[in-house]
Amino acid sequence: MSGAARFFLARQGLGAYTVGMDIQKLVQNLLEEGVRGGCFPAVTAAVGRGEETICLCSAGDANLDTRFDMASMSKILGPTMLALRALEEGALTLSDTIGQYFADVPQDKRDITVRHLMTHTGGFTPHFLLEEEADGPADALAAILRHPLDAAPGEKPMYSCMGYIVLGKLLEALYGAPLDALARERVFSPLGMLHTGYCPTGGNIAPTEVNPKTGAAWQGVVHDENARFLGGVSANAGVFSDIRDCARYASMLACGGKGYLAPATLRAAIRNYTPGHDAHRGLGFHVAGLPGEFFGDLFPAPSFGHTGFTGTSLVVDPESGVFAVLLSNRVHPSRENARHLRFRRRFHNAVYAALSRDARG
């Protein structure tokens, strides 16, 4: 089959009702429309409910085995899961401070907690280039801790890749092992995510942005500048994955953590820790409930998920178990393309409405 559009129906049955061809066609048509409309050159999607993956679809320059740069979705795939499992094991608490794990932490940052890091309330600036402030990868943590805070810890949510890099370093200190090995052994392998990891090898990897210095697209090399500075392994970005693995991960979340997290742990992770602010933050996850967000208009307020700068996203409704995953390379050839933002909201609306309609029989 040509590089146009392909789809794969994973299951014909869903609970007590039958999922017909309508949802397959809906998802496939939306993906094809997104490619034609220039939202992305390559895309895959997974839609399901609980343990059931209803359909896996691909369009454009992608097939179901294509691996995508997950960008900030790496935060919930690796370090968030590591931290949640560490909570379950009694290895750390949300009230632990970075001053407990690292020496020579500046006074204004010593009492920043794991909860602050995971809810993006530590006051760390959202982003700066480590290559401009660090004397090499080994100096990255010190460079972040030297950098002035943008707000007092706990004052307000400010999404920060820098704070999550600190969380990754804390987890490495806790376990005495590098982040990529921890994620592989404690997250990806137990969940059967055999095509997910840092620093991928082999082919069939979606290209991202064109490097202006070389004229060639980044492919198999992480798009995020700071993760690249850190050798491709970072808590803020660096994971590559395919749609089947992401569907397994989303299904686990949609089943309340079944087989991996205790239900109480997931409930704690998807609480809104920042009520009254312009962003609802759980432990690693973005929690729905505000207008104009990537969830769209129909996924209800208990829903949670995350996005990635390269064009990836995951959404789960914990009450119905409905989940939707989109993997794309919208930054190819340029990050200036933002057409995926409206597409993503439309996609979530259409998927949730279709599954709700089928559920009524």
mmCIF file of C-alpha atoms in Angstrom:
data_model
loop_
_atom_site.group_PDB
_atom_site.id
_atom_site.type_symbol
_atom_site.label_atom_id
_atom_site.label_comp_id
_atom_site.label_asym_id
_atom_site.label_seq_id
_atom_site.Cartn_x
_atom_site.Cartn_y
_atom_site.Cartn_z
ATOM 1 C CA MET A 1 0.000 0.000 0.000
ATOM 2 C CA SER A 2 1.263 3.505 -0.833
ATOM 3 C CA GLY A 3 2.331 6.122 1.663
ATOM 4 C CA ALA A 4 -1.131 7.666 1.738
ATOM 5 C CA ALA A 5 -3.329 6.310 4.508
ATOM 6 C CA ARG A 6 -3.567 2.985 6.235
ATOM 7 C CA PHE A 7 -5.584 1.744 9.147
ATOM 8 C CA PHE A 8 -5.716 -1.280 11.323
ATOM 9 C CA LEU A 9 -8.752 -2.376 13.295
ATOM 10 C CA ALA A 10 -7.492 -3.797 16.553
ATOM 11 C CA ARG A 11 -10.815 -5.071 17.868
ATOM 12 C CA GLN A 12 -14.365 -5.472 16.590
ATOM 13 C CA GLY A 13 -15.982 -5.703 20.010
ATOM 14 C CA LEU A 14 -16.092 -3.204 22.841
ATOM 15 C CA GLY A 15 -17.811 -4.246 26.058
ATOM 16 C CA ALA A 16 -21.504 -4.985 25.542
ATOM 17 C CA TYR A 17 -21.807 -3.130 22.255
ATOM 18 C CA THR A 18 -20.287 -3.441 18.813
ATOM 19 C CA VAL A 19 -17.899 -0.887 17.408
ATOM 20 C CA GLY A 20 -18.712 -0.708 13.722
ATOM 21 C CA MET A 21 -16.800 0.715 10.833
ATOM 22 C CA ASP A 22 -17.917 4.268 11.639
ATOM 23 C CA ILE A 23 -15.222 4.960 14.236
ATOM 24 C CA GLN A 24 -12.526 3.433 12.027
ATOM 25 C CA LYS A 25 -13.585 5.594 9.131
ATOM 26 C CA LEU A 26 -13.921 8.646 11.330
ATOM 27 C CA VAL A 27 -10.382 8.352 12.679
ATOM 28 C CA GLN A 28 -8.896 7.452 9.303
ATOM 29 C CA ASN A 29 -10.658 10.302 7.522
ATOM 30 C CA LEU A 30 -9.561 12.808 10.144
ATOM 31 C CA LEU A 31 -5.931 11.737 9.866
ATOM 32 C CA GLU A 32 -6.014 11.934 6.079
ATOM 33 C CA GLU A 33 -7.608 15.360 6.302
ATOM 34 C CA GLY A 34 -4.867 16.474 8.687
ATOM 35 C CA VAL A 35 -2.169 15.381 6.262
ATOM 36 C CA ARG A 36 -3.872 17.077 3.314
ATOM 37 C CA GLY A 37 -4.340 20.233 5.351
ATOM 38 C CA GLY A 38 -0.663 20.469 6.214
ATOM 39 C CA CYS A 39 -1.060 19.798 9.934
ATOM 40 C CA PHE A 40 1.711 17.185 9.765
ATOM 41 C CA PRO A 41 3.359 14.996 7.103
ATOM 42 C CA ALA A 42 3.120 11.795 9.168
ATOM 43 C CA VAL A 43 0.646 10.739 11.847
ATOM 44 C CA THR A 44 -0.603 7.710 13.760
ATOM 45 C CA ALA A 45 -3.486 7.443 16.217
ATOM 46 C CA ALA A 46 -4.927 5.052 18.776
ATOM 47 C CA VAL A 47 -8.445 5.164 20.185
ATOM 48 C CA GLY A 48 -9.861 2.871 22.829
ATOM 49 C CA ARG A 49 -11.679 2.325 26.063
ATOM 50 C CA GLY A 50 -10.145 0.616 29.085
ATOM 51 C CA GLU A 51 -8.427 -2.598 28.048
ATOM 52 C CA GLU A 52 -9.771 -2.353 24.504
ATOM 53 C CA THR A 53 -7.827 -0.646 21.738
ATOM 54 C CA ILE A 54 -10.532 -0.098 19.153
ATOM 55 C CA CYS A 55 -8.414 1.105 16.260
ATOM 56 C CA LEU A 56 -4.868 1.968 15.336
ATOM 57 C CA CYS A 57 -4.546 4.219 12.302
ATOM 58 C CA SER A 58 -1.808 5.857 10.259
ATOM 59 C CA ALA A 59 -1.664 8.405 7.462
ATOM 60 C CA GLY A 60 0.882 10.251 5.380
ATOM 61 C CA ASP A 61 4.504 9.152 5.645
ATOM 62 C CA ALA A 62 3.885 6.843 8.585
ATOM 63 C CA ASN A 63 2.837 3.295 9.332
ATOM 64 C CA LEU A 64 1.982 1.624 12.605
ATOM 65 C CA ASP A 65 5.632 0.810 13.291
ATOM 66 C CA THR A 66 6.884 4.365 12.838
ATOM 67 C CA ARG A 67 8.579 5.734 15.938
ATOM 68 C CA PHE A 68 8.054 9.370 16.827
ATOM 69 C CA ASP A 69 10.002 11.826 18.950
ATOM 70 C CA MET A 70 7.679 12.141 21.932
ATOM 71 C CA ALA A 71 9.121 15.494 23.091
ATOM 72 C CA SER A 72 7.458 16.562 26.379
ATOM 73 C CA MET A 73 5.300 13.455 26.459
ATOM 74 C CA SER A 74 8.574 11.927 27.663
ATOM 75 C CA LYS A 75 7.795 13.525 31.025
ATOM 76 C CA ILE A 76 4.823 11.244 31.676
ATOM 77 C CA LEU A 77 6.249 8.169 29.952
ATOM 78 C CA GLY A 78 9.475 7.975 31.937
ATOM 79 C CA PRO A 79 10.192 10.176 34.982
ATOM 80 C CA THR A 80 6.577 10.596 36.108
ATOM 81 C CA MET A 81 6.073 6.832 36.225
ATOM 82 C CA LEU A 82 9.421 6.360 37.973
ATOM 83 C CA ALA A 83 8.472 8.909 40.620
ATOM 84 C CA LEU A 84 5.022 7.397 41.159
ATOM 85 C CA ARG A 85 6.474 3.914 41.577
ATOM 86 C CA ALA A 86 9.051 5.334 44.004
ATOM 87 C CA LEU A 87 6.162 6.757 46.035
ATOM 88 C CA GLU A 88 4.511 3.333 46.119
ATOM 89 C CA GLU A 89 7.741 1.656 47.203
ATOM 90 C CA GLY A 90 8.338 4.136 50.005
ATOM 91 C CA ALA A 91 11.549 5.302 48.351
ATOM 92 C CA LEU A 92 10.524 8.967 48.364
ATOM 93 C CA THR A 93 7.654 11.250 49.326
ATOM 94 C CA LEU A 94 6.141 14.255 47.601
ATOM 95 C CA SER A 95 7.439 16.411 50.459
ATOM 96 C CA ASP A 96 11.074 15.420 49.903
ATOM 97 C CA THR A 97 13.161 18.466 48.961
ATOM 98 C CA ILE A 98 15.940 18.795 46.431
ATOM 99 C CA GLY A 99 18.154 19.928 49.309
ATOM 100 C CA GLN A 100 17.894 16.379 50.683
ATOM 101 C CA TYR A 101 19.338 14.900 47.486
ATOM 102 C CA PHE A 102 21.954 17.384 46.326
ATOM 103 C CA ALA A 103 24.740 19.307 48.033
ATOM 104 C CA ASP A 104 25.301 23.030 47.560
ATOM 105 C CA VAL A 105 21.707 23.837 46.560
ATOM 106 C CA PRO A 106 21.146 27.620 46.702
ATOM 107 C CA GLN A 107 19.056 28.756 49.649
ATOM 108 C CA ASP A 108 16.095 29.879 47.500
ATOM 109 C CA LYS A 109 15.786 26.402 45.961
ATOM 110 C CA ARG A 110 16.692 24.142 48.883
ATOM 111 C CA ASP A 111 13.083 23.570 49.970
ATOM 112 C CA ILE A 112 11.605 22.932 46.511
ATOM 113 C CA THR A 113 9.798 19.604 46.819
ATOM 114 C CA VAL A 114 9.099 16.657 44.571
ATOM 115 C CA ARG A 115 5.471 17.841 44.547
ATOM 116 C CA HIS A 116 6.625 21.254 43.278
ATOM 117 C CA LEU A 117 8.669 19.640 40.513
ATOM 118 C CA MET A 118 5.874 17.317 39.377
ATOM 119 C CA THR A 119 3.165 20.005 39.451
ATOM 120 C CA HIS A 120 5.360 22.663 37.804
ATOM 121 C CA THR A 121 5.089 24.933 40.827
ATOM 122 C CA GLY A 122 8.777 25.046 41.756
ATOM 123 C CA GLY A 123 9.226 28.510 40.263
ATOM 124 C CA PHE A 124 11.824 27.359 37.728
ATOM 125 C CA THR A 125 11.936 29.332 34.501
ATOM 126 C CA PRO A 126 10.156 27.470 31.692
ATOM 127 C CA HIS A 127 13.180 27.133 29.426
ATOM 128 C CA PHE A 128 16.699 28.297 28.725
ATOM 129 C CA LEU A 129 19.472 26.773 26.645
ATOM 130 C CA LEU A 130 21.820 24.709 28.772
ATOM 131 C CA GLU A 131 24.528 25.021 26.140
ATOM 132 C CA GLU A 132 24.657 28.749 26.914
ATOM 133 C CA GLU A 133 24.894 28.405 30.718
ATOM 134 C CA ALA A 134 26.405 24.999 31.503
ATOM 135 C CA ASP A 135 30.041 23.912 31.134
ATOM 136 C CA GLY A 136 28.999 20.598 29.634
ATOM 137 C CA PRO A 137 26.367 17.976 30.488
ATOM 138 C CA ALA A 138 27.889 17.240 33.905
ATOM 139 C CA ASP A 139 27.267 20.877 34.886
ATOM 140 C CA ALA A 140 23.591 20.895 33.781
ATOM 141 C CA LEU A 141 22.037 20.474 37.227
ATOM 142 C CA ALA A 142 24.284 23.118 38.760
ATOM 143 C CA ALA A 143 23.457 25.494 35.887
ATOM 144 C CA ILE A 144 19.717 25.090 36.505
ATOM 145 C CA LEU A 145 20.168 25.615 40.233
ATOM 146 C CA ARG A 146 22.288 28.737 39.568
ATOM 147 C CA HIS A 147 19.625 30.231 37.303
ATOM 148 C CA PRO A 148 17.228 32.673 39.041
ATOM 149 C CA LEU A 149 13.717 31.452 39.796
ATOM 150 C CA ASP A 150 10.811 33.110 37.986
ATOM 151 C CA ALA A 151 8.480 32.776 41.002
ATOM 152 C CA ALA A 152 8.573 31.690 44.615
ATOM 153 C CA PRO A 153 8.173 27.913 45.073
ATOM 154 C CA GLY A 154 4.492 27.012 45.380
ATOM 155 C CA GLU A 155 3.288 30.435 44.236
ATOM 156 C CA LYS A 156 1.773 29.415 40.901
ATOM 157 C CA PRO A 157 2.021 26.783 38.155
ATOM 158 C CA MET A 158 4.566 27.582 35.430
ATOM 159 C CA TYR A 159 5.253 24.737 33.039
ATOM 160 C CA SER A 160 9.000 24.162 33.220
ATOM 161 C CA CYS A 161 11.215 21.735 31.349
ATOM 162 C CA MET A 162 14.046 22.860 33.632
ATOM 163 C CA GLY A 163 12.203 21.733 36.758
ATOM 164 C CA TYR A 164 11.616 18.311 35.211
ATOM 165 C CA ILE A 165 15.287 17.966 34.358
ATOM 166 C CA VAL A 166 15.931 18.476 38.083
ATOM 167 C CA LEU A 167 13.361 15.749 38.850
ATOM 168 C CA GLY A 168 15.217 13.388 36.522
ATOM 169 C CA LYS A 169 18.496 14.109 38.246
ATOM 170 C CA LEU A 170 16.828 13.494 41.615
ATOM 171 C CA LEU A 171 15.555 10.102 40.428
ATOM 172 C CA GLU A 172 19.024 9.182 39.177
ATOM 173 C CA ALA A 173 20.456 10.118 42.588
ATOM 174 C CA LEU A 174 17.731 8.129 44.347
ATOM 175 C CA TYR A 175 18.323 4.930 42.389
ATOM 176 C CA GLY A 176 22.013 5.325 41.533
ATOM 177 C CA ALA A 177 21.400 4.629 37.838
ATOM 178 C CA PRO A 178 20.966 6.655 34.624
ATOM 179 C CA LEU A 179 17.477 7.743 33.608
ATOM 180 C CA ASP A 180 17.342 5.743 30.363
ATOM 181 C CA ALA A 181 18.200 2.492 32.143
ATOM 182 C CA LEU A 182 15.692 3.215 34.923
ATOM 183 C CA ALA A 183 12.921 3.960 32.429
ATOM 184 C CA ARG A 184 13.659 0.827 30.408
ATOM 185 C CA GLU A 185 13.833 -1.503 33.400
ATOM 186 C CA ARG A 186 11.117 -0.008 35.601
ATOM 187 C CA VAL A 187 8.586 1.389 33.103
ATOM 188 C CA PHE A 188 8.895 0.342 29.481
ATOM 189 C CA SER A 189 9.760 -3.342 29.933
ATOM 190 C CA PRO A 190 7.088 -4.028 32.609
ATOM 191 C CA LEU A 191 4.462 -2.395 30.391
ATOM 192 C CA GLY A 192 5.528 -4.327 27.298
ATOM 193 C CA MET A 193 6.604 -1.132 25.519
ATOM 194 C CA LEU A 194 9.321 -2.874 23.542
ATOM 195 C CA HIS A 195 9.769 -0.135 20.936
ATOM 196 C CA THR A 196 10.045 2.743 23.389
ATOM 197 C CA GLY A 197 13.205 4.309 24.745
ATOM 198 C CA TYR A 198 15.884 6.947 24.501
ATOM 199 C CA CYS A 199 18.492 7.264 21.709
ATOM 200 C CA PRO A 200 16.753 4.965 19.200
ATOM 201 C CA THR A 201 18.595 2.929 16.606
ATOM 202 C CA GLY A 202 17.414 1.526 13.302
ATOM 203 C CA GLY A 203 15.037 2.963 10.757
ATOM 204 C CA ASN A 204 11.397 4.001 10.426
ATOM 205 C CA ILE A 205 11.722 7.050 12.669
ATOM 206 C CA ALA A 206 9.706 10.128 11.722
ATOM 207 C CA PRO A 207 11.920 13.143 10.924
ATOM 208 C CA THR A 208 11.458 16.353 12.855
ATOM 209 C CA GLU A 209 12.753 19.847 12.202
ATOM 210 C CA VAL A 210 15.351 20.658 9.559
ATOM 211 C CA ASN A 211 18.645 21.636 11.156
ATOM 212 C CA PRO A 212 19.521 25.022 9.613
ATOM 213 C CA LYS A 213 23.235 24.327 10.078
ATOM 214 C CA THR A 214 23.196 21.167 7.968
ATOM 215 C CA GLY A 215 20.021 21.432 5.898
ATOM 216 C CA ALA A 216 19.045 17.907 7.035
ATOM 217 C CA ALA A 217 16.168 16.999 9.331
ATOM 218 C CA TRP A 218 16.757 15.593 12.787
ATOM 219 C CA GLN A 219 15.846 11.902 12.576
ATOM 220 C CA GLY A 220 16.471 9.513 15.440
ATOM 221 C CA VAL A 221 18.148 12.395 17.286
ATOM 222 C CA VAL A 222 16.022 14.199 19.853
ATOM 223 C CA HIS A 223 14.550 17.504 18.669
ATOM 224 C CA ASP A 224 14.697 19.272 22.045
ATOM 225 C CA GLU A 225 17.916 21.285 22.358
ATOM 226 C CA ASN A 226 18.487 20.628 26.055
ATOM 227 C CA ALA A 227 17.841 16.903 25.780
ATOM 228 C CA ARG A 228 20.254 16.869 22.839
ATOM 229 C CA PHE A 229 22.841 18.741 24.951
ATOM 230 C CA LEU A 230 22.432 16.012 27.587
ATOM 231 C CA GLY A 231 23.220 13.269 25.068
ATOM 232 C CA GLY A 232 19.612 12.446 24.227
ATOM 233 C CA VAL A 233 18.653 11.325 27.753
ATOM 234 C CA SER A 234 16.682 13.822 29.803
ATOM 235 C CA ALA A 235 13.564 13.962 31.952
ATOM 236 C CA ASN A 236 12.006 16.732 29.872
ATOM 237 C CA ALA A 237 12.321 15.037 26.442
ATOM 238 C CA GLY A 238 14.182 12.302 24.592
ATOM 239 C CA VAL A 239 11.811 9.318 24.499
ATOM 240 C CA PHE A 240 10.861 7.812 21.120
ATOM 241 C CA SER A 241 7.870 5.489 20.797
ATOM 242 C CA ASP A 242 5.338 4.016 18.388
ATOM 243 C CA ILE A 243 1.553 3.998 18.483
ATOM 244 C CA ARG A 244 1.121 0.423 19.720
ATOM 245 C CA ASP A 245 3.340 1.042 22.741
ATOM 246 C CA CYS A 246 1.566 4.319 23.497
ATOM 247 C CA ALA A 247 -1.799 2.555 23.285
ATOM 248 C CA ARG A 248 -0.585 0.035 25.885
ATOM 249 C CA TYR A 249 0.456 2.866 28.152
ATOM 250 C CA ALA A 250 -2.819 4.770 27.670
ATOM 251 C CA SER A 251 -4.837 1.614 28.300
ATOM 252 C CA MET A 252 -3.030 1.074 31.600
ATOM 253 C CA LEU A 253 -3.981 4.604 32.671
ATOM 254 C CA ALA A 254 -7.552 4.150 31.424
ATOM 255 C CA CYS A 255 -7.828 1.040 33.615
ATOM 256 C CA GLY A 256 -6.838 2.949 36.742
ATOM 257 C CA GLY A 257 -3.187 1.861 36.625
ATOM 258 C CA LYS A 258 -4.094 -1.833 36.381
ATOM 259 C CA GLY A 259 -1.044 -4.070 36.360
ATOM 260 C CA TYR A 260 1.382 -1.239 37.024
ATOM 261 C CA LEU A 261 0.181 1.455 39.462
ATOM 262 C CA ALA A 262 -2.045 1.104 42.502
ATOM 263 C CA PRO A 263 -5.409 2.844 41.979
ATOM 264 C CA ALA A 264 -4.634 5.185 44.886
ATOM 265 C CA THR A 265 -1.404 6.240 43.211
ATOM 266 C CA LEU A 266 -3.087 7.140 39.944
ATOM 267 C CA ARG A 267 -5.851 8.992 41.790
ATOM 268 C CA ALA A 268 -3.187 11.071 43.506
ATOM 269 C CA ALA A 269 -1.449 11.712 40.184
ATOM 270 C CA ILE A 270 -4.520 13.089 38.414
ATOM 271 C CA ARG A 271 -5.753 15.392 41.178
ATOM 272 C CA ASN A 272 -5.761 19.099 40.412
ATOM 273 C CA TYR A 273 -3.075 20.534 42.695
ATOM 274 C CA THR A 274 -3.393 24.067 41.291
ATOM 275 C CA PRO A 275 -7.081 25.086 41.568
ATOM 276 C CA GLY A 276 -7.866 28.700 40.814
ATOM 277 C CA HIS A 277 -4.919 29.119 38.458
ATOM 278 C CA ASP A 278 -4.739 29.273 34.661
ATOM 279 C CA ALA A 279 -3.419 25.714 34.446
ATOM 280 C CA HIS A 280 -4.613 22.596 36.246
ATOM 281 C CA ARG A 281 -1.643 20.444 37.184
ATOM 282 C CA GLY A 282 -1.517 16.924 38.523
ATOM 283 C CA LEU A 283 1.641 14.953 39.261
ATOM 284 C CA GLY A 284 3.210 15.161 35.822
ATOM 285 C CA PHE A 285 -0.169 15.265 34.094
ATOM 286 C CA HIS A 286 -2.198 18.165 32.778
ATOM 287 C CA VAL A 287 -5.749 17.952 34.152
ATOM 288 C CA ALA A 288 -8.742 19.096 32.075
ATOM 289 C CA GLY A 289 -11.248 21.693 33.169
ATOM 290 C CA LEU A 290 -10.368 24.984 31.476
ATOM 291 C CA PRO A 291 -11.654 26.233 28.097
ATOM 292 C CA GLY A 292 -9.542 26.188 24.954
ATOM 293 C CA GLU A 293 -7.238 23.374 26.031
ATOM 294 C CA PHE A 294 -5.866 20.520 23.924
ATOM 295 C CA PHE A 295 -8.493 18.151 25.394
ATOM 296 C CA GLY A 296 -11.121 19.759 23.165
ATOM 297 C CA ASP A 297 -14.643 20.564 24.282
ATOM 298 C CA LEU A 298 -16.125 17.142 25.076
ATOM 299 C CA PHE A 299 -13.586 15.219 27.164
ATOM 300 C CA PRO A 300 -14.948 15.872 30.675
ATOM 301 C CA ALA A 301 -13.172 17.657 33.508
ATOM 302 C CA PRO A 302 -11.727 14.535 35.191
ATOM 303 C CA SER A 303 -9.714 13.822 32.018
ATOM 304 C CA PHE A 304 -5.940 14.074 32.048
ATOM 305 C CA GLY A 305 -3.052 13.826 29.639
ATOM 306 C CA HIS A 306 -0.069 15.578 28.107
ATOM 307 C CA THR A 307 1.264 16.942 24.837
ATOM 308 C CA GLY A 308 4.650 17.101 23.132
ATOM 309 C CA PHE A 309 6.114 19.981 21.126
ATOM 310 C CA THR A 310 6.791 17.737 18.125
ATOM 311 C CA GLY A 311 3.059 17.038 17.719
ATOM 312 C CA THR A 312 2.312 14.211 20.137
ATOM 313 C CA SER A 313 -0.520 13.944 22.660
ATOM 314 C CA LEU A 314 -2.382 11.575 24.961
ATOM 315 C CA VAL A 315 -5.767 12.053 26.658
ATOM 316 C CA VAL A 316 -7.604 9.737 29.075
ATOM 317 C CA ASP A 317 -11.043 10.057 30.659
ATOM 318 C CA PRO A 318 -10.760 8.064 33.911
ATOM 319 C CA GLU A 319 -14.527 7.749 34.352
ATOM 320 C CA SER A 320 -15.442 6.217 30.992
ATOM 321 C CA GLY A 321 -11.996 4.777 30.260
ATOM 322 C CA VAL A 322 -11.914 6.436 26.827
ATOM 323 C CA PHE A 323 -8.420 7.255 25.596
ATOM 324 C CA ALA A 324 -6.960 8.851 22.487
ATOM 325 C CA VAL A 325 -3.337 9.101 21.377
ATOM 326 C CA LEU A 326 -1.984 11.159 18.478
ATOM 327 C CA LEU A 327 1.620 10.882 17.332
ATOM 328 C CA SER A 328 2.790 13.234 14.606
ATOM 329 C CA ASN A 329 5.825 15.152 13.381
ATOM 330 C CA ARG A 330 4.176 18.543 12.935
ATOM 331 C CA VAL A 331 7.611 20.220 13.310
ATOM 332 C CA HIS A 332 8.795 18.729 10.005
ATOM 333 C CA PRO A 333 10.161 20.657 8.271
ATOM 334 C CA SER A 334 9.597 23.640 10.588
ATOM 335 C CA ARG A 335 8.325 24.347 14.107
ATOM 336 C CA GLU A 336 6.441 27.348 12.712
ATOM 337 C CA ASN A 337 3.597 25.011 11.703
ATOM 338 C CA ALA A 338 0.867 25.245 14.371
ATOM 339 C CA ARG A 339 -2.066 23.816 12.382
ATOM 340 C CA HIS A 340 -2.059 20.726 14.594
ATOM 341 C CA LEU A 341 -3.447 22.669 17.557
ATOM 342 C CA ARG A 342 -6.978 23.076 16.196
ATOM 343 C CA PHE A 343 -6.831 19.643 14.569
ATOM 344 C CA ARG A 344 -6.077 18.008 17.911
ATOM 345 C CA ARG A 345 -9.092 19.619 19.601
ATOM 346 C CA ARG A 346 -11.348 18.602 16.683
ATOM 347 C CA PHE A 347 -9.981 15.067 16.816
ATOM 348 C CA HIS A 348 -10.696 14.715 20.529
ATOM 349 C CA ASN A 349 -14.211 16.107 20.113
ATOM 350 C CA ALA A 350 -15.040 13.723 17.287
ATOM 351 C CA VAL A 351 -13.593 10.643 18.976
ATOM 352 C CA TYR A 352 -15.285 11.259 22.311
ATOM 353 C CA ALA A 353 -18.648 11.972 20.677
ATOM 354 C CA ALA A 354 -18.427 8.829 18.526
ATOM 355 C CA LEU A 355 -17.593 6.565 21.464
ATOM 356 C CA SER A 356 -20.305 8.130 23.610
ATOM 357 C CA ARG A 357 -22.834 7.617 20.831
ATOM 358 C CA ASP A 358 -21.833 3.954 20.381
ATOM 359 C CA ALA A 359 -21.959 3.392 24.133
ATOM 360 C CA ARG A 360 -25.641 4.311 24.148
ATOM 361 C CA GLY A 361 -26.235 1.547 21.609
#
